[in-house]
Amino acid sequence: MPPTPWAVIAGVGPGTGAALARKFAASYPVALLARNPDNYTSLADEINKSGGKAIGISTDVADASSVKAAFSKIEKEYGSACAAAVFNASGKFFRKSVLELTEEEFTAGYDVSCKGAFLFTQSALPYLLKVAEDNNAKYPPTIIYTGATASVKSNALMSSFSTGKYAMRALVQSVAREFAPKGVHVAHAIIDGVIDIPRTKDWLKDMPPEAKISAQGIADAYWNLHTQPKTTFTNEIDIRPMLEKW
């Protein structure tokens, strides 16, 4: 019997990460990764009480030893087969002129969005390949990365954030070309707009609901990516609300 596969979500919080966790927890045991335990503790409890299975692990995705330790804990708890891995982490956001950014502020976006995605990918792929080797797996093993408008278009005062997101997109394209032939579905999502989460409650408050992206809608789109057959891999999608200018 092949091991029961699991899903891992990096960058769990009260918005998109929580929606993703609930969506994938309906089908798999899930591991929830975030630096701050407050971001996953109540969510893991909710999933476990509702009949699912979830563990939370405090993880700094920009630190190699932290990421490796997290995946070791997941393997110890759930086994060696990963059905789905989602990199939803995002670093500190600085809206500053390039003349005003400190070196630490500039590299903050890269450290999480690119370096963090690299470390997460290196750790997740061996477990995803375990599922790729199983001809009876229900869905192809999938790794999805949350990008942004900044992944393809850099605006003024956004050099730190955009550099990290641009670089992550390049990483994803390379990983997709290397591992799709091995049966791993690699996808990048351009989230083009404001997500309707607690932190953005007062943003666009004079606009109708269609001006924001639904976190649940993002989770549904990611699940749809995961369930695509090997004959229909979508490697990049754009997600935006009806009223977004693009």
PDB file of C-alpha atoms in Angstrom:
ATOM      1  CA  MET A   1       0.000   0.000   0.000  1.00  0.00           C
ATOM      2  CA  PRO A   2       1.401   3.432  -0.933  1.00  0.00           C
ATOM      3  CA  PRO A   3       1.557   5.965   1.920  1.00  0.00           C
ATOM      4  CA  THR A   4      -1.382   8.327   2.434  1.00  0.00           C
ATOM      5  CA  PRO A   5      -0.466  11.655   0.822  1.00  0.00           C
ATOM      6  CA  TRP A   6      -0.642  14.989   2.602  1.00  0.00           C
ATOM      7  CA  ALA A   7      -0.688  18.687   1.735  1.00  0.00           C
ATOM      8  CA  VAL A   8       1.464  21.508   3.061  1.00  0.00           C
ATOM      9  CA  ILE A   9       0.666  25.224   3.026  1.00  0.00           C
ATOM     10  CA  ALA A  10       3.476  27.721   3.686  1.00  0.00           C
ATOM     11  CA  GLY A  11       2.360  31.200   4.659  1.00  0.00           C
ATOM     12  CA  VAL A  12      -0.784  30.482   6.652  1.00  0.00           C
ATOM     13  CA  GLY A  13      -2.677  33.444   8.035  1.00  0.00           C
ATOM     14  CA  PRO A  14      -6.276  34.546   8.584  1.00  0.00           C
ATOM     15  CA  GLY A  15      -6.918  35.183   4.877  1.00  0.00           C
ATOM     16  CA  THR A  16      -5.788  33.264   1.811  1.00  0.00           C
ATOM     17  CA  GLY A  17      -3.652  30.795   3.758  1.00  0.00           C
ATOM     18  CA  ALA A  18      -6.579  29.822   5.974  1.00  0.00           C
ATOM     19  CA  ALA A  19      -8.883  29.389   2.967  1.00  0.00           C
ATOM     20  CA  LEU A  20      -6.284  27.176   1.275  1.00  0.00           C
ATOM     21  CA  ALA A  21      -5.808  25.119   4.426  1.00  0.00           C
ATOM     22  CA  ARG A  22      -9.542  24.468   4.812  1.00  0.00           C
ATOM     23  CA  LYS A  23      -9.891  23.569   1.122  1.00  0.00           C
ATOM     24  CA  PHE A  24      -7.077  21.033   1.046  1.00  0.00           C
ATOM     25  CA  ALA A  25      -7.893  19.698   4.528  1.00  0.00           C
ATOM     26  CA  ALA A  26     -11.193  18.425   3.145  1.00  0.00           C
ATOM     27  CA  SER A  27      -9.192  15.806   1.222  1.00  0.00           C
ATOM     28  CA  TYR A  28      -5.773  15.472   2.876  1.00  0.00           C
ATOM     29  CA  PRO A  29      -4.009  15.716   6.212  1.00  0.00           C
ATOM     30  CA  VAL A  30      -2.468  19.185   6.152  1.00  0.00           C
ATOM     31  CA  ALA A  31       0.625  20.835   7.573  1.00  0.00           C
ATOM     32  CA  LEU A  32       0.332  24.574   8.216  1.00  0.00           C
ATOM     33  CA  LEU A  33       3.559  26.592   8.162  1.00  0.00           C
ATOM     34  CA  ALA A  34       3.950  30.142   9.465  1.00  0.00           C
ATOM     35  CA  ARG A  35       6.506  32.006  11.544  1.00  0.00           C
ATOM     36  CA  ASN A  36       3.952  33.021  14.159  1.00  0.00           C
ATOM     37  CA  PRO A  37       2.018  30.143  15.825  1.00  0.00           C
ATOM     38  CA  ASP A  38      -0.921  32.526  16.293  1.00  0.00           C
ATOM     39  CA  ASN A  39      -1.477  32.266  12.538  1.00  0.00           C
ATOM     40  CA  TYR A  40      -2.127  28.523  12.574  1.00  0.00           C
ATOM     41  CA  THR A  41      -2.998  27.318  16.088  1.00  0.00           C
ATOM     42  CA  SER A  42      -6.726  28.080  16.070  1.00  0.00           C
ATOM     43  CA  LEU A  43      -7.009  27.029  12.419  1.00  0.00           C
ATOM     44  CA  ALA A  44      -5.406  23.643  13.113  1.00  0.00           C
ATOM     45  CA  ASP A  45      -7.761  23.178  16.063  1.00  0.00           C
ATOM     46  CA  GLU A  46     -10.737  24.047  13.863  1.00  0.00           C
ATOM     47  CA  ILE A  47      -9.733  21.531  11.188  1.00  0.00           C
ATOM     48  CA  ASN A  48      -9.084  18.770  13.716  1.00  0.00           C
ATOM     49  CA  LYS A  49     -12.391  19.361  15.497  1.00  0.00           C
ATOM     50  CA  SER A  50     -14.291  19.267  12.205  1.00  0.00           C
ATOM     51  CA  GLY A  51     -12.995  15.806  11.328  1.00  0.00           C
ATOM     52  CA  GLY A  52      -9.882  16.718   9.370  1.00  0.00           C
ATOM     53  CA  LYS A  53      -6.259  16.373  10.353  1.00  0.00           C
ATOM     54  CA  ALA A  54      -3.889  19.298  10.738  1.00  0.00           C
ATOM     55  CA  ILE A  55      -0.599  20.161  12.372  1.00  0.00           C
ATOM     56  CA  GLY A  56       0.994  23.590  12.655  1.00  0.00           C
ATOM     57  CA  ILE A  57       4.743  24.164  12.548  1.00  0.00           C
ATOM     58  CA  SER A  58       6.528  27.428  13.259  1.00  0.00           C
ATOM     59  CA  THR A  59       8.705  27.939  10.179  1.00  0.00           C
ATOM     60  CA  ASP A  60      10.896  30.683   8.739  1.00  0.00           C
ATOM     61  CA  VAL A  61      10.797  29.921   5.005  1.00  0.00           C
ATOM     62  CA  ALA A  62      13.898  32.063   4.428  1.00  0.00           C
ATOM     63  CA  ASP A  63      15.966  29.832   6.726  1.00  0.00           C
ATOM     64  CA  ALA A  64      17.154  26.513   5.293  1.00  0.00           C
ATOM     65  CA  SER A  65      17.414  24.701   8.624  1.00  0.00           C
ATOM     66  CA  SER A  66      13.917  25.833   9.626  1.00  0.00           C
ATOM     67  CA  VAL A  67      12.374  24.593   6.373  1.00  0.00           C
ATOM     68  CA  LYS A  68      14.200  21.244   6.552  1.00  0.00           C
ATOM     69  CA  ALA A  69      13.116  20.786  10.163  1.00  0.00           C
ATOM     70  CA  ALA A  70       9.504  21.508   9.225  1.00  0.00           C
ATOM     71  CA  PHE A  71       9.442  18.865   6.497  1.00  0.00           C
ATOM     72  CA  SER A  72      11.119  16.355   8.802  1.00  0.00           C
ATOM     73  CA  LYS A  73       8.300  16.924  11.299  1.00  0.00           C
ATOM     74  CA  ILE A  74       5.701  16.500   8.573  1.00  0.00           C
ATOM     75  CA  GLU A  75       7.276  13.226   7.426  1.00  0.00           C
ATOM     76  CA  LYS A  76       7.401  11.941  10.980  1.00  0.00           C
ATOM     77  CA  GLU A  77       3.713  12.766  11.446  1.00  0.00           C
ATOM     78  CA  TYR A  78       2.250  11.909   8.034  1.00  0.00           C
ATOM     79  CA  GLY A  79       4.751   9.880   6.020  1.00  0.00           C
ATOM     80  CA  SER A  80       6.752  10.453   2.853  1.00  0.00           C
ATOM     81  CA  ALA A  81       4.161  11.301   0.167  1.00  0.00           C
ATOM     82  CA  CYS A  82       3.037  14.870  -0.596  1.00  0.00           C
ATOM     83  CA  ALA A  83      -0.006  15.365  -2.811  1.00  0.00           C
ATOM     84  CA  ALA A  84       0.053  19.168  -2.832  1.00  0.00           C
ATOM     85  CA  ALA A  85       2.413  21.910  -1.688  1.00  0.00           C
ATOM     86  CA  VAL A  86       1.448  25.580  -1.736  1.00  0.00           C
ATOM     87  CA  PHE A  87       3.930  28.408  -1.272  1.00  0.00           C
ATOM     88  CA  ASN A  88       1.809  31.330  -0.109  1.00  0.00           C
ATOM     89  CA  ALA A  89       4.419  33.164   1.961  1.00  0.00           C
ATOM     90  CA  SER A  90       5.119  36.847   1.437  1.00  0.00           C
ATOM     91  CA  GLY A  91       7.806  38.950   3.082  1.00  0.00           C
ATOM     92  CA  LYS A  92       7.706  42.396   4.592  1.00  0.00           C
ATOM     93  CA  PHE A  93       6.262  45.024   2.287  1.00  0.00           C
ATOM     94  CA  PHE A  94       8.098  48.316   1.801  1.00  0.00           C
ATOM     95  CA  ARG A  95       6.694  51.110  -0.361  1.00  0.00           C
ATOM     96  CA  LYS A  96       9.777  53.309  -0.679  1.00  0.00           C
ATOM     97  CA  SER A  97      11.961  54.993  -3.239  1.00  0.00           C
ATOM     98  CA  VAL A  98      14.964  52.916  -4.237  1.00  0.00           C
ATOM     99  CA  LEU A  99      17.025  55.837  -2.877  1.00  0.00           C
ATOM    100  CA  GLU A 100      15.507  55.357   0.581  1.00  0.00           C
ATOM    101  CA  LEU A 101      15.503  51.575   0.918  1.00  0.00           C
ATOM    102  CA  THR A 102      18.085  50.029   3.188  1.00  0.00           C
ATOM    103  CA  GLU A 103      19.904  46.937   1.983  1.00  0.00           C
ATOM    104  CA  GLU A 104      17.968  44.872   4.519  1.00  0.00           C
ATOM    105  CA  GLU A 105      14.634  46.254   3.300  1.00  0.00           C
ATOM    106  CA  PHE A 106      15.506  45.588  -0.342  1.00  0.00           C
ATOM    107  CA  THR A 107      16.545  41.978   0.258  1.00  0.00           C
ATOM    108  CA  ALA A 108      13.535  41.279   2.492  1.00  0.00           C
ATOM    109  CA  GLY A 109      11.277  40.677  -0.510  1.00  0.00           C
ATOM    110  CA  TYR A 110      13.832  38.441  -2.211  1.00  0.00           C
ATOM    111  CA  ASP A 111      14.611  36.456   0.959  1.00  0.00           C
ATOM    112  CA  VAL A 112      11.027  35.270   1.338  1.00  0.00           C
ATOM    113  CA  SER A 113       9.506  35.313  -2.150  1.00  0.00           C
ATOM    114  CA  CYS A 114      12.503  33.869  -4.005  1.00  0.00           C
ATOM    115  CA  LYS A 115      14.942  32.299  -1.543  1.00  0.00           C
ATOM    116  CA  GLY A 116      12.050  31.030   0.567  1.00  0.00           C
ATOM    117  CA  ALA A 117      10.326  29.559  -2.488  1.00  0.00           C
ATOM    118  CA  PHE A 118      13.593  27.886  -3.481  1.00  0.00           C
ATOM    119  CA  LEU A 119      14.075  26.301  -0.049  1.00  0.00           C
ATOM    120  CA  PHE A 120      10.435  25.205   0.081  1.00  0.00           C
ATOM    121  CA  THR A 121      10.710  23.691  -3.396  1.00  0.00           C
ATOM    122  CA  GLN A 122      13.865  21.755  -2.572  1.00  0.00           C
ATOM    123  CA  SER A 123      12.231  20.266   0.502  1.00  0.00           C
ATOM    124  CA  ALA A 124       8.839  19.540  -1.051  1.00  0.00           C
ATOM    125  CA  LEU A 125       9.892  17.969  -4.354  1.00  0.00           C
ATOM    126  CA  PRO A 126      11.187  14.626  -3.020  1.00  0.00           C
ATOM    127  CA  TYR A 127       7.835  14.056  -1.318  1.00  0.00           C
ATOM    128  CA  LEU A 128       5.903  15.137  -4.426  1.00  0.00           C
ATOM    129  CA  LEU A 129       7.944  12.762  -6.565  1.00  0.00           C
ATOM    130  CA  LYS A 130       6.866   9.897  -4.296  1.00  0.00           C
ATOM    131  CA  VAL A 131       3.289  10.518  -5.426  1.00  0.00           C
ATOM    132  CA  ALA A 132       4.361  10.993  -9.051  1.00  0.00           C
ATOM    133  CA  GLU A 133       5.725   7.451  -8.943  1.00  0.00           C
ATOM    134  CA  ASP A 134       2.336   6.094  -7.831  1.00  0.00           C
ATOM    135  CA  ASN A 135       0.323   5.269 -10.939  1.00  0.00           C
ATOM    136  CA  ASN A 136      -2.812   4.981  -8.815  1.00  0.00           C
ATOM    137  CA  ALA A 137      -2.633   8.497  -7.358  1.00  0.00           C
ATOM    138  CA  LYS A 138      -5.963  10.276  -7.718  1.00  0.00           C
ATOM    139  CA  TYR A 139      -4.400  13.549  -8.900  1.00  0.00           C
ATOM    140  CA  PRO A 140      -0.936  14.530 -10.090  1.00  0.00           C
ATOM    141  CA  PRO A 141       1.248  15.887  -7.263  1.00  0.00           C
ATOM    142  CA  THR A 142       1.105  19.662  -7.388  1.00  0.00           C
ATOM    143  CA  ILE A 143       3.187  22.588  -6.201  1.00  0.00           C
ATOM    144  CA  ILE A 144       1.615  26.047  -6.483  1.00  0.00           C
ATOM    145  CA  TYR A 145       3.171  29.443  -5.831  1.00  0.00           C
ATOM    146  CA  THR A 146       1.262  32.626  -4.978  1.00  0.00           C
ATOM    147  CA  GLY A 147       2.506  35.512  -7.082  1.00  0.00           C
ATOM    148  CA  ALA A 148       1.165  39.035  -7.499  1.00  0.00           C
ATOM    149  CA  THR A 149       0.721  41.839  -9.984  1.00  0.00           C
ATOM    150  CA  ALA A 150       4.349  42.603  -9.121  1.00  0.00           C
ATOM    151  CA  SER A 151       5.391  39.261 -10.618  1.00  0.00           C
ATOM    152  CA  VAL A 152       4.962  40.731 -14.101  1.00  0.00           C
ATOM    153  CA  LYS A 153       4.746  44.519 -13.623  1.00  0.00           C
ATOM    154  CA  SER A 154       6.891  46.599 -11.296  1.00  0.00           C
ATOM    155  CA  ASN A 155       5.521  49.975 -10.237  1.00  0.00           C
ATOM    156  CA  ALA A 156       7.251  52.949  -8.650  1.00  0.00           C
ATOM    157  CA  LEU A 157       8.299  52.484  -5.007  1.00  0.00           C
ATOM    158  CA  MET A 158       7.888  48.700  -5.339  1.00  0.00           C
ATOM    159  CA  SER A 159      11.442  47.564  -6.151  1.00  0.00           C
ATOM    160  CA  SER A 160      11.845  45.345  -3.070  1.00  0.00           C
ATOM    161  CA  PHE A 161       8.533  43.505  -3.393  1.00  0.00           C
ATOM    162  CA  SER A 162       8.665  43.253  -7.191  1.00  0.00           C
ATOM    163  CA  THR A 163      12.219  41.934  -7.317  1.00  0.00           C
ATOM    164  CA  GLY A 164      11.264  39.034  -5.064  1.00  0.00           C
ATOM    165  CA  LYS A 165       8.091  38.227  -6.989  1.00  0.00           C
ATOM    166  CA  TYR A 166       9.752  38.524 -10.405  1.00  0.00           C
ATOM    167  CA  ALA A 167      12.534  36.191  -9.275  1.00  0.00           C
ATOM    168  CA  MET A 168      10.066  33.666  -7.868  1.00  0.00           C
ATOM    169  CA  ARG A 169       8.250  33.529 -11.202  1.00  0.00           C
ATOM    170  CA  ALA A 170      11.536  32.748 -12.959  1.00  0.00           C
ATOM    171  CA  LEU A 171      12.230  29.997 -10.432  1.00  0.00           C
ATOM    172  CA  VAL A 172       8.776  28.495 -10.986  1.00  0.00           C
ATOM    173  CA  GLN A 173       9.180  28.441 -14.764  1.00  0.00           C
ATOM    174  CA  SER A 174      12.462  26.563 -14.443  1.00  0.00           C
ATOM    175  CA  VAL A 175      11.050  24.079 -11.934  1.00  0.00           C
ATOM    176  CA  ALA A 176       8.010  23.478 -14.147  1.00  0.00           C
ATOM    177  CA  ARG A 177      10.139  22.710 -17.186  1.00  0.00           C
ATOM    178  CA  GLU A 178      12.300  20.314 -15.179  1.00  0.00           C
ATOM    179  CA  PHE A 179       9.663  18.440 -13.211  1.00  0.00           C
ATOM    180  CA  ALA A 180       6.493  18.433 -15.327  1.00  0.00           C
ATOM    181  CA  PRO A 181       7.994  15.625 -17.450  1.00  0.00           C
ATOM    182  CA  LYS A 182       8.442  13.708 -14.195  1.00  0.00           C
ATOM    183  CA  GLY A 183       4.741  14.046 -13.373  1.00  0.00           C
ATOM    184  CA  VAL A 184       4.747  17.011 -10.992  1.00  0.00           C
ATOM    185  CA  HIS A 185       2.320  19.828 -11.795  1.00  0.00           C
ATOM    186  CA  VAL A 186       4.065  23.155 -11.127  1.00  0.00           C
ATOM    187  CA  ALA A 187       1.890  26.283 -11.268  1.00  0.00           C
ATOM    188  CA  HIS A 188       2.266  30.004 -10.613  1.00  0.00           C
ATOM    189  CA  ALA A 189      -0.729  32.198  -9.753  1.00  0.00           C
ATOM    190  CA  ILE A 190      -0.667  35.921 -10.486  1.00  0.00           C
ATOM    191  CA  ILE A 191      -2.994  37.435  -7.886  1.00  0.00           C
ATOM    192  CA  ASP A 192      -3.825  40.702  -9.636  1.00  0.00           C
ATOM    193  CA  GLY A 193      -5.789  42.792  -7.165  1.00  0.00           C
ATOM    194  CA  VAL A 194      -6.686  43.290  -3.516  1.00  0.00           C
ATOM    195  CA  ILE A 195      -7.662  40.117  -1.668  1.00  0.00           C
ATOM    196  CA  ASP A 196     -10.675  40.418   0.625  1.00  0.00           C
ATOM    197  CA  ILE A 197      -9.080  39.471   3.964  1.00  0.00           C
ATOM    198  CA  PRO A 198      -9.212  40.995   7.475  1.00  0.00           C
ATOM    199  CA  ARG A 199      -6.125  43.155   6.833  1.00  0.00           C
ATOM    200  CA  THR A 200      -7.756  44.815   3.810  1.00  0.00           C
ATOM    201  CA  LYS A 201     -11.187  45.305   5.395  1.00  0.00           C
ATOM    202  CA  ASP A 202     -11.068  49.089   4.984  1.00  0.00           C
ATOM    203  CA  TRP A 203      -9.444  49.066   1.556  1.00  0.00           C
ATOM    204  CA  LEU A 204     -11.695  49.990  -1.373  1.00  0.00           C
ATOM    205  CA  LYS A 205     -14.527  50.397   1.139  1.00  0.00           C
ATOM    206  CA  ASP A 206     -16.474  52.621  -1.247  1.00  0.00           C
ATOM    207  CA  MET A 207     -16.356  49.970  -3.966  1.00  0.00           C
ATOM    208  CA  PRO A 208     -18.708  46.980  -4.431  1.00  0.00           C
ATOM    209  CA  PRO A 209     -17.583  43.460  -3.409  1.00  0.00           C
ATOM    210  CA  GLU A 210     -16.540  42.721  -6.992  1.00  0.00           C
ATOM    211  CA  ALA A 211     -13.564  45.066  -6.564  1.00  0.00           C
ATOM    212  CA  LYS A 212     -11.755  42.550  -4.338  1.00  0.00           C
ATOM    213  CA  ILE A 213     -10.594  38.977  -4.854  1.00  0.00           C
ATOM    214  CA  SER A 214     -12.239  36.310  -2.715  1.00  0.00           C
ATOM    215  CA  ALA A 215      -9.778  34.263  -0.636  1.00  0.00           C
ATOM    216  CA  GLN A 216     -12.132  31.312  -0.978  1.00  0.00           C
ATOM    217  CA  GLY A 217     -12.148  31.839  -4.738  1.00  0.00           C
ATOM    218  CA  ILE A 218      -8.352  31.612  -4.771  1.00  0.00           C
ATOM    219  CA  ALA A 219      -8.528  28.372  -2.790  1.00  0.00           C
ATOM    220  CA  ASP A 220     -11.062  26.980  -5.276  1.00  0.00           C
ATOM    221  CA  ALA A 221      -8.785  27.938  -8.191  1.00  0.00           C
ATOM    222  CA  TYR A 222      -5.787  26.256  -6.550  1.00  0.00           C
ATOM    223  CA  TRP A 223      -7.802  23.103  -5.940  1.00  0.00           C
ATOM    224  CA  ASN A 224      -8.827  23.111  -9.598  1.00  0.00           C
ATOM    225  CA  LEU A 225      -5.139  23.315 -10.572  1.00  0.00           C
ATOM    226  CA  HIS A 226      -4.391  20.357  -8.324  1.00  0.00           C
ATOM    227  CA  THR A 227      -7.112  18.209  -9.872  1.00  0.00           C
ATOM    228  CA  GLN A 228      -6.059  18.806 -13.488  1.00  0.00           C
ATOM    229  CA  PRO A 229      -4.963  15.632 -15.312  1.00  0.00           C
ATOM    230  CA  LYS A 230      -1.486  15.171 -16.762  1.00  0.00           C
ATOM    231  CA  THR A 231      -2.903  16.018 -20.183  1.00  0.00           C
ATOM    232  CA  THR A 232      -3.947  19.497 -19.019  1.00  0.00           C
ATOM    233  CA  PHE A 233      -1.325  21.209 -16.852  1.00  0.00           C
ATOM    234  CA  THR A 234      -1.916  24.939 -16.396  1.00  0.00           C
ATOM    235  CA  ASN A 235       1.439  26.440 -15.496  1.00  0.00           C
ATOM    236  CA  GLU A 236       0.282  30.014 -14.888  1.00  0.00           C
ATOM    237  CA  ILE A 237      -3.049  31.632 -14.136  1.00  0.00           C
ATOM    238  CA  ASP A 238      -4.203  35.215 -13.603  1.00  0.00           C
ATOM    239  CA  ILE A 239      -6.724  35.748 -10.830  1.00  0.00           C
ATOM    240  CA  ARG A 240      -8.428  39.121 -10.516  1.00  0.00           C
ATOM    241  CA  PRO A 241     -11.799  40.533  -9.460  1.00  0.00           C
ATOM    242  CA  MET A 242     -14.362  41.693 -11.985  1.00  0.00           C
ATOM    243  CA  LEU A 243     -13.602  45.398 -11.448  1.00  0.00           C
ATOM    244  CA  GLU A 244      -9.818  45.263 -11.432  1.00  0.00           C
ATOM    245  CA  LYS A 245      -7.994  47.399 -14.034  1.00  0.00           C
ATOM    246  CA  TRP A 246      -5.367  45.395 -15.894  1.00  0.00           C
TER     247      TRP A 246
END
